[in-house]
C-alpha cells in the first residue's frame, strides 16, 4: 500500500507543471579543472583577439587581433627582460597589471570599446574575464 501511495505521489509531482523536483541537487558536481597561469594568460590573449570591439592604445584605435599581437609581443619582450620575473613565475594577474593595462612608454591606460561605444579600462575587462576563467561553470 505504501508503495502505491508513493508512486501516486511521485506521478502527481512529475505531471504537475507547478511542482518540480530540483534534480540538479542530486547530481554530483564535477571539480573545476585547474588551469595553469600560463594557460590563463594564453586564454586571455585569445579572448582579446576574438573580442567583438576595438582596443584603444595611446589614443589610437586598434582591431582586436592587432591588440592581441601587440600584447603577445610585449609579453615576450617582458619575459626576456633582465628585470622581469622568471618566465615560469608569471601569473595572469601580473600579465594584466604589467603588460595589458597600460602603455609602457606613455603610462596611458589601455581601453576597450564595445560595439555600442561604451569604453572601459582594459584591466577591468581582463579581470572580469580572468574571474570567469577561474570560476566553475
mmCIF file with all atom_site columns, C-alpha atoms in Angstrom:
data_model
loop_
_atom_site.group_PDB
_atom_site.id
_atom_site.type_symbol
_atom_site.label_atom_id
_atom_site.label_alt_id
_atom_site.label_comp_id
_atom_site.label_asym_id
_atom_site.label_entity_id
_atom_site.label_seq_id
_atom_site.pdbx_PDB_ins_code
_atom_site.Cartn_x
_atom_site.Cartn_y
_atom_site.Cartn_z
_atom_site.occupancy
_atom_site.B_iso_or_equiv
_atom_site.pdbx_formal_charge
_atom_site.auth_seq_id
_atom_site.auth_comp_id
_atom_site.auth_asym_id
_atom_site.auth_atom_id
_atom_site.pdbx_PDB_model_num
ATOM 1   C CA . UNK A 1 1   ? 0.000  0.000  0.000   1.00 0.00 ? 1   UNK A CA 1
ATOM 2   C CA . UNK A 1 2   ? 2.834  2.406  0.849   1.00 0.00 ? 2   UNK A CA 1
ATOM 3   C CA . UNK A 1 3   ? 4.446  1.740  -2.480  1.00 0.00 ? 3   UNK A CA 1
ATOM 4   C CA . UNK A 1 4   ? 1.228  2.570  -4.307  1.00 0.00 ? 4   UNK A CA 1
ATOM 5   C CA . UNK A 1 5   ? 0.833  5.813  -2.370  1.00 0.00 ? 5   UNK A CA 1
ATOM 6   C CA . UNK A 1 6   ? 4.420  6.738  -3.055  1.00 0.00 ? 6   UNK A CA 1
ATOM 7   C CA . UNK A 1 7   ? 4.040  6.032  -6.781  1.00 0.00 ? 7   UNK A CA 1
ATOM 8   C CA . UNK A 1 8   ? 0.819  8.054  -6.867  1.00 0.00 ? 8   UNK A CA 1
ATOM 9   C CA . UNK A 1 9   ? 2.514  10.971 -5.118  1.00 0.00 ? 9   UNK A CA 1
ATOM 10  C CA . UNK A 1 10  ? 5.511  10.748 -7.448  1.00 0.00 ? 10  UNK A CA 1
ATOM 11  C CA . UNK A 1 11  ? 3.361  10.689 -10.584 1.00 0.00 ? 11  UNK A CA 1
ATOM 12  C CA . UNK A 1 12  ? 1.356  13.701 -9.386  1.00 0.00 ? 12  UNK A CA 1
ATOM 13  C CA . UNK A 1 13  ? 4.569  15.581 -8.732  1.00 0.00 ? 13  UNK A CA 1
ATOM 14  C CA . UNK A 1 14  ? 6.060  14.743 -12.089 1.00 0.00 ? 14  UNK A CA 1
ATOM 15  C CA . UNK A 1 15  ? 2.912  15.561 -14.051 1.00 0.00 ? 15  UNK A CA 1
ATOM 16  C CA . UNK A 1 16  ? 2.080  18.783 -12.228 1.00 0.00 ? 16  UNK A CA 1
ATOM 17  C CA . UNK A 1 17  ? 3.725  21.731 -14.082 1.00 0.00 ? 17  UNK A CA 1
ATOM 18  C CA . UNK A 1 18  ? 3.687  23.858 -10.912 1.00 0.00 ? 18  UNK A CA 1
ATOM 19  C CA . UNK A 1 19  ? 5.735  21.395 -8.934  1.00 0.00 ? 19  UNK A CA 1
ATOM 20  C CA . UNK A 1 20  ? 9.224  20.475 -9.935  1.00 0.00 ? 20  UNK A CA 1
ATOM 21  C CA . UNK A 1 21  ? 11.788 18.387 -8.182  1.00 0.00 ? 21  UNK A CA 1
ATOM 22  C CA . UNK A 1 22  ? 15.205 20.024 -8.212  1.00 0.00 ? 22  UNK A CA 1
ATOM 23  C CA . UNK A 1 23  ? 17.026 17.023 -9.649  1.00 0.00 ? 23  UNK A CA 1
ATOM 24  C CA . UNK A 1 24  ? 20.181 19.112 -10.057 1.00 0.00 ? 24  UNK A CA 1
ATOM 25  C CA . UNK A 1 25  ? 20.547 18.962 -6.274  1.00 0.00 ? 25  UNK A CA 1
ATOM 26  C CA . UNK A 1 26  ? 21.130 15.227 -6.547  1.00 0.00 ? 26  UNK A CA 1
ATOM 27  C CA . UNK A 1 27  ? 23.714 15.434 -9.316  1.00 0.00 ? 27  UNK A CA 1
ATOM 28  C CA . UNK A 1 28  ? 27.326 15.195 -8.396  1.00 0.00 ? 28  UNK A CA 1
ATOM 29  C CA . UNK A 1 29  ? 29.241 18.283 -9.340  1.00 0.00 ? 29  UNK A CA 1
ATOM 30  C CA . UNK A 1 30  ? 32.488 17.905 -11.195 1.00 0.00 ? 30  UNK A CA 1
ATOM 31  C CA . UNK A 1 31  ? 35.516 19.562 -9.680  1.00 0.00 ? 31  UNK A CA 1
ATOM 32  C CA . UNK A 1 32  ? 36.904 22.551 -11.530 1.00 0.00 ? 32  UNK A CA 1
ATOM 33  C CA . UNK A 1 33  ? 39.727 21.731 -13.880 1.00 0.00 ? 33  UNK A CA 1
ATOM 34  C CA . UNK A 1 34  ? 42.755 23.587 -12.632 1.00 0.00 ? 34  UNK A CA 1
ATOM 35  C CA . UNK A 1 35  ? 44.475 25.583 -15.331 1.00 0.00 ? 35  UNK A CA 1
ATOM 36  C CA . UNK A 1 36  ? 47.995 26.870 -15.086 1.00 0.00 ? 36  UNK A CA 1
ATOM 37  C CA . UNK A 1 37  ? 48.891 30.546 -15.025 1.00 0.00 ? 37  UNK A CA 1
ATOM 38  C CA . UNK A 1 38  ? 50.411 30.176 -18.484 1.00 0.00 ? 38  UNK A CA 1
ATOM 39  C CA . UNK A 1 39  ? 47.146 28.713 -19.784 1.00 0.00 ? 39  UNK A CA 1
ATOM 40  C CA . UNK A 1 40  ? 45.197 31.585 -18.205 1.00 0.00 ? 40  UNK A CA 1
ATOM 41  C CA . UNK A 1 41  ? 47.440 34.123 -19.937 1.00 0.00 ? 41  UNK A CA 1
ATOM 42  C CA . UNK A 1 42  ? 47.035 32.321 -23.258 1.00 0.00 ? 42  UNK A CA 1
ATOM 43  C CA . UNK A 1 43  ? 43.246 32.183 -22.855 1.00 0.00 ? 43  UNK A CA 1
ATOM 44  C CA . UNK A 1 44  ? 43.141 35.898 -22.015 1.00 0.00 ? 44  UNK A CA 1
ATOM 45  C CA . UNK A 1 45  ? 45.191 36.694 -25.108 1.00 0.00 ? 45  UNK A CA 1
ATOM 46  C CA . UNK A 1 46  ? 42.796 34.656 -27.245 1.00 0.00 ? 46  UNK A CA 1
ATOM 47  C CA . UNK A 1 47  ? 39.806 36.424 -25.677 1.00 0.00 ? 47  UNK A CA 1
ATOM 48  C CA . UNK A 1 48  ? 41.396 39.737 -26.590 1.00 0.00 ? 48  UNK A CA 1
ATOM 49  C CA . UNK A 1 49  ? 41.947 38.616 -30.174 1.00 0.00 ? 49  UNK A CA 1
ATOM 50  C CA . UNK A 1 50  ? 38.359 37.394 -30.501 1.00 0.00 ? 50  UNK A CA 1
ATOM 51  C CA . UNK A 1 51  ? 36.749 40.412 -28.833 1.00 0.00 ? 51  UNK A CA 1
ATOM 52  C CA . UNK A 1 52  ? 33.956 41.983 -30.871 1.00 0.00 ? 52  UNK A CA 1
ATOM 53  C CA . UNK A 1 53  ? 35.059 45.559 -30.404 1.00 0.00 ? 53  UNK A CA 1
ATOM 54  C CA . UNK A 1 54  ? 38.196 47.644 -30.501 1.00 0.00 ? 54  UNK A CA 1
ATOM 55  C CA . UNK A 1 55  ? 41.129 48.492 -28.286 1.00 0.00 ? 55  UNK A CA 1
ATOM 56  C CA . UNK A 1 56  ? 42.415 51.959 -27.623 1.00 0.00 ? 56  UNK A CA 1
ATOM 57  C CA . UNK A 1 57  ? 46.138 52.286 -27.092 1.00 0.00 ? 57  UNK A CA 1
ATOM 58  C CA . UNK A 1 58  ? 47.722 55.738 -26.703 1.00 0.00 ? 58  UNK A CA 1
ATOM 59  C CA . UNK A 1 59  ? 44.617 57.294 -28.234 1.00 0.00 ? 59  UNK A CA 1
ATOM 60  C CA . UNK A 1 60  ? 44.743 55.106 -31.359 1.00 0.00 ? 60  UNK A CA 1
ATOM 61  C CA . UNK A 1 61  ? 42.024 52.592 -32.148 1.00 0.00 ? 61  UNK A CA 1
ATOM 62  C CA . UNK A 1 62  ? 43.108 49.040 -32.973 1.00 0.00 ? 62  UNK A CA 1
ATOM 63  C CA . UNK A 1 63  ? 41.221 45.937 -34.024 1.00 0.00 ? 63  UNK A CA 1
ATOM 64  C CA . UNK A 1 64  ? 41.153 43.072 -31.543 1.00 0.00 ? 64  UNK A CA 1
ATOM 65  C CA . UNK A 1 65  ? 43.630 40.852 -33.412 1.00 0.00 ? 65  UNK A CA 1
ATOM 66  C CA . UNK A 1 66  ? 46.181 43.691 -33.541 1.00 0.00 ? 66  UNK A CA 1
ATOM 67  C CA . UNK A 1 67  ? 45.759 44.211 -29.802 1.00 0.00 ? 67  UNK A CA 1
ATOM 68  C CA . UNK A 1 68  ? 46.372 40.519 -29.175 1.00 0.00 ? 68  UNK A CA 1
ATOM 69  C CA . UNK A 1 69  ? 49.511 40.581 -31.333 1.00 0.00 ? 69  UNK A CA 1
ATOM 70  C CA . UNK A 1 70  ? 50.798 43.707 -29.584 1.00 0.00 ? 70  UNK A CA 1
ATOM 71  C CA . UNK A 1 71  ? 50.278 42.195 -26.130 1.00 0.00 ? 71  UNK A CA 1
ATOM 72  C CA . UNK A 1 72  ? 51.946 38.955 -27.200 1.00 0.00 ? 72  UNK A CA 1
ATOM 73  C CA . UNK A 1 73  ? 54.957 40.988 -28.339 1.00 0.00 ? 73  UNK A CA 1
ATOM 74  C CA . UNK A 1 74  ? 55.045 42.957 -25.074 1.00 0.00 ? 74  UNK A CA 1
ATOM 75  C CA . UNK A 1 75  ? 54.801 39.754 -23.044 1.00 0.00 ? 75  UNK A CA 1
ATOM 76  C CA . UNK A 1 76  ? 57.609 38.092 -24.995 1.00 0.00 ? 76  UNK A CA 1
ATOM 77  C CA . UNK A 1 77  ? 59.836 41.140 -24.542 1.00 0.00 ? 77  UNK A CA 1
ATOM 78  C CA . UNK A 1 78  ? 58.991 41.388 -20.848 1.00 0.00 ? 78  UNK A CA 1
ATOM 79  C CA . UNK A 1 79  ? 59.759 37.729 -20.232 1.00 0.00 ? 79  UNK A CA 1
ATOM 80  C CA . UNK A 1 80  ? 63.169 38.212 -21.887 1.00 0.00 ? 80  UNK A CA 1
ATOM 81  C CA . UNK A 1 81  ? 63.949 41.312 -19.840 1.00 0.00 ? 81  UNK A CA 1
ATOM 82  C CA . UNK A 1 82  ? 66.705 41.140 -17.275 1.00 0.00 ? 82  UNK A CA 1
ATOM 83  C CA . UNK A 1 83  ? 64.483 42.981 -14.763 1.00 0.00 ? 83  UNK A CA 1
ATOM 84  C CA . UNK A 1 84  ? 61.355 40.843 -15.187 1.00 0.00 ? 84  UNK A CA 1
ATOM 85  C CA . UNK A 1 85  ? 60.412 37.846 -13.052 1.00 0.00 ? 85  UNK A CA 1
ATOM 86  C CA . UNK A 1 86  ? 61.462 34.439 -14.286 1.00 0.00 ? 86  UNK A CA 1
ATOM 87  C CA . UNK A 1 87  ? 59.101 33.372 -17.123 1.00 0.00 ? 87  UNK A CA 1
ATOM 88  C CA . UNK A 1 88  ? 57.777 30.457 -15.040 1.00 0.00 ? 88  UNK A CA 1
ATOM 89  C CA . UNK A 1 89  ? 56.762 32.915 -12.299 1.00 0.00 ? 89  UNK A CA 1
ATOM 90  C CA . UNK A 1 90  ? 54.422 34.967 -14.497 1.00 0.00 ? 90  UNK A CA 1
ATOM 91  C CA . UNK A 1 91  ? 50.804 34.932 -13.400 1.00 0.00 ? 91  UNK A CA 1
ATOM 92  C CA . UNK A 1 92  ? 47.670 36.086 -15.181 1.00 0.00 ? 92  UNK A CA 1
ATOM 93  C CA . UNK A 1 93  ? 47.378 38.961 -12.698 1.00 0.00 ? 93  UNK A CA 1
ATOM 94  C CA . UNK A 1 94  ? 50.963 40.016 -13.355 1.00 0.00 ? 94  UNK A CA 1
ATOM 95  C CA . UNK A 1 95  ? 50.220 39.880 -17.093 1.00 0.00 ? 95  UNK A CA 1
ATOM 96  C CA . UNK A 1 96  ? 47.178 42.113 -16.650 1.00 0.00 ? 96  UNK A CA 1
ATOM 97  C CA . UNK A 1 97  ? 48.917 44.581 -14.344 1.00 0.00 ? 97  UNK A CA 1
ATOM 98  C CA . UNK A 1 98  ? 52.276 44.878 -16.113 1.00 0.00 ? 98  UNK A CA 1
ATOM 99  C CA . UNK A 1 99  ? 51.528 44.144 -19.769 1.00 0.00 ? 99  UNK A CA 1
ATOM 100 C CA . UNK A 1 100 ? 47.869 44.531 -20.694 1.00 0.00 ? 100 UNK A CA 1
ATOM 101 C CA . UNK A 1 101 ? 46.750 47.574 -18.668 1.00 0.00 ? 101 UNK A CA 1
ATOM 102 C CA . UNK A 1 102 ? 48.791 50.498 -19.916 1.00 0.00 ? 102 UNK A CA 1
ATOM 103 C CA . UNK A 1 103 ? 51.453 51.704 -22.267 1.00 0.00 ? 103 UNK A CA 1
ATOM 104 C CA . UNK A 1 104 ? 54.969 51.085 -21.026 1.00 0.00 ? 104 UNK A CA 1
ATOM 105 C CA . UNK A 1 105 ? 56.230 54.243 -22.723 1.00 0.00 ? 105 UNK A CA 1
ATOM 106 C CA . UNK A 1 106 ? 53.482 56.777 -22.009 1.00 0.00 ? 106 UNK A CA 1
ATOM 107 C CA . UNK A 1 107 ? 51.789 55.203 -18.984 1.00 0.00 ? 107 UNK A CA 1
ATOM 108 C CA . UNK A 1 108 ? 48.415 55.808 -20.655 1.00 0.00 ? 108 UNK A CA 1
ATOM 109 C CA . UNK A 1 109 ? 45.845 53.161 -19.668 1.00 0.00 ? 109 UNK A CA 1
ATOM 110 C CA . UNK A 1 110 ? 44.562 50.890 -22.420 1.00 0.00 ? 110 UNK A CA 1
ATOM 111 C CA . UNK A 1 111 ? 40.817 50.909 -23.012 1.00 0.00 ? 111 UNK A CA 1
ATOM 112 C CA . UNK A 1 112 ? 38.341 48.580 -24.594 1.00 0.00 ? 112 UNK A CA 1
ATOM 113 C CA . UNK A 1 113 ? 35.500 49.907 -26.720 1.00 0.00 ? 113 UNK A CA 1
ATOM 114 C CA . UNK A 1 114 ? 32.401 47.777 -27.102 1.00 0.00 ? 114 UNK A CA 1
ATOM 115 C CA . UNK A 1 115 ? 30.444 47.831 -30.386 1.00 0.00 ? 115 UNK A CA 1
ATOM 116 C CA . UNK A 1 116 ? 27.850 50.091 -28.687 1.00 0.00 ? 116 UNK A CA 1
ATOM 117 C CA . UNK A 1 117 ? 30.575 52.696 -27.985 1.00 0.00 ? 117 UNK A CA 1
ATOM 118 C CA . UNK A 1 118 ? 30.935 52.019 -24.263 1.00 0.00 ? 118 UNK A CA 1
ATOM 119 C CA . UNK A 1 119 ? 34.541 52.179 -23.093 1.00 0.00 ? 119 UNK A CA 1
ATOM 120 C CA . UNK A 1 120 ? 36.167 50.610 -20.048 1.00 0.00 ? 120 UNK A CA 1
ATOM 121 C CA . UNK A 1 121 ? 39.731 50.162 -18.901 1.00 0.00 ? 121 UNK A CA 1
ATOM 122 C CA . UNK A 1 122 ? 41.315 47.020 -20.309 1.00 0.00 ? 122 UNK A CA 1
ATOM 123 C CA . UNK A 1 123 ? 42.364 45.999 -16.801 1.00 0.00 ? 123 UNK A CA 1
ATOM 124 C CA . UNK A 1 124 ? 38.722 45.970 -15.656 1.00 0.00 ? 124 UNK A CA 1
ATOM 125 C CA . UNK A 1 125 ? 37.660 43.871 -18.640 1.00 0.00 ? 125 UNK A CA 1
ATOM 126 C CA . UNK A 1 126 ? 40.585 41.481 -18.264 1.00 0.00 ? 126 UNK A CA 1
ATOM 127 C CA . UNK A 1 127 ? 39.991 40.966 -14.547 1.00 0.00 ? 127 UNK A CA 1
ATOM 128 C CA . UNK A 1 128 ? 36.339 40.166 -15.323 1.00 0.00 ? 128 UNK A CA 1
ATOM 129 C CA . UNK A 1 129 ? 37.447 37.636 -17.929 1.00 0.00 ? 129 UNK A CA 1
ATOM 130 C CA . UNK A 1 130 ? 40.010 36.160 -15.531 1.00 0.00 ? 130 UNK A CA 1
ATOM 131 C CA . UNK A 1 131 ? 37.271 35.777 -12.918 1.00 0.00 ? 131 UNK A CA 1
ATOM 132 C CA . UNK A 1 132 ? 35.213 33.795 -15.449 1.00 0.00 ? 132 UNK A CA 1
ATOM 133 C CA . UNK A 1 133 ? 38.187 31.560 -16.207 1.00 0.00 ? 133 UNK A CA 1
ATOM 134 C CA . UNK A 1 134 ? 38.807 30.879 -12.536 1.00 0.00 ? 134 UNK A CA 1
ATOM 135 C CA . UNK A 1 135 ? 35.198 30.161 -11.571 1.00 0.00 ? 135 UNK A CA 1
ATOM 136 C CA . UNK A 1 136 ? 33.446 26.870 -12.041 1.00 0.00 ? 136 UNK A CA 1
ATOM 137 C CA . UNK A 1 137 ? 30.802 26.903 -14.765 1.00 0.00 ? 137 UNK A CA 1
#
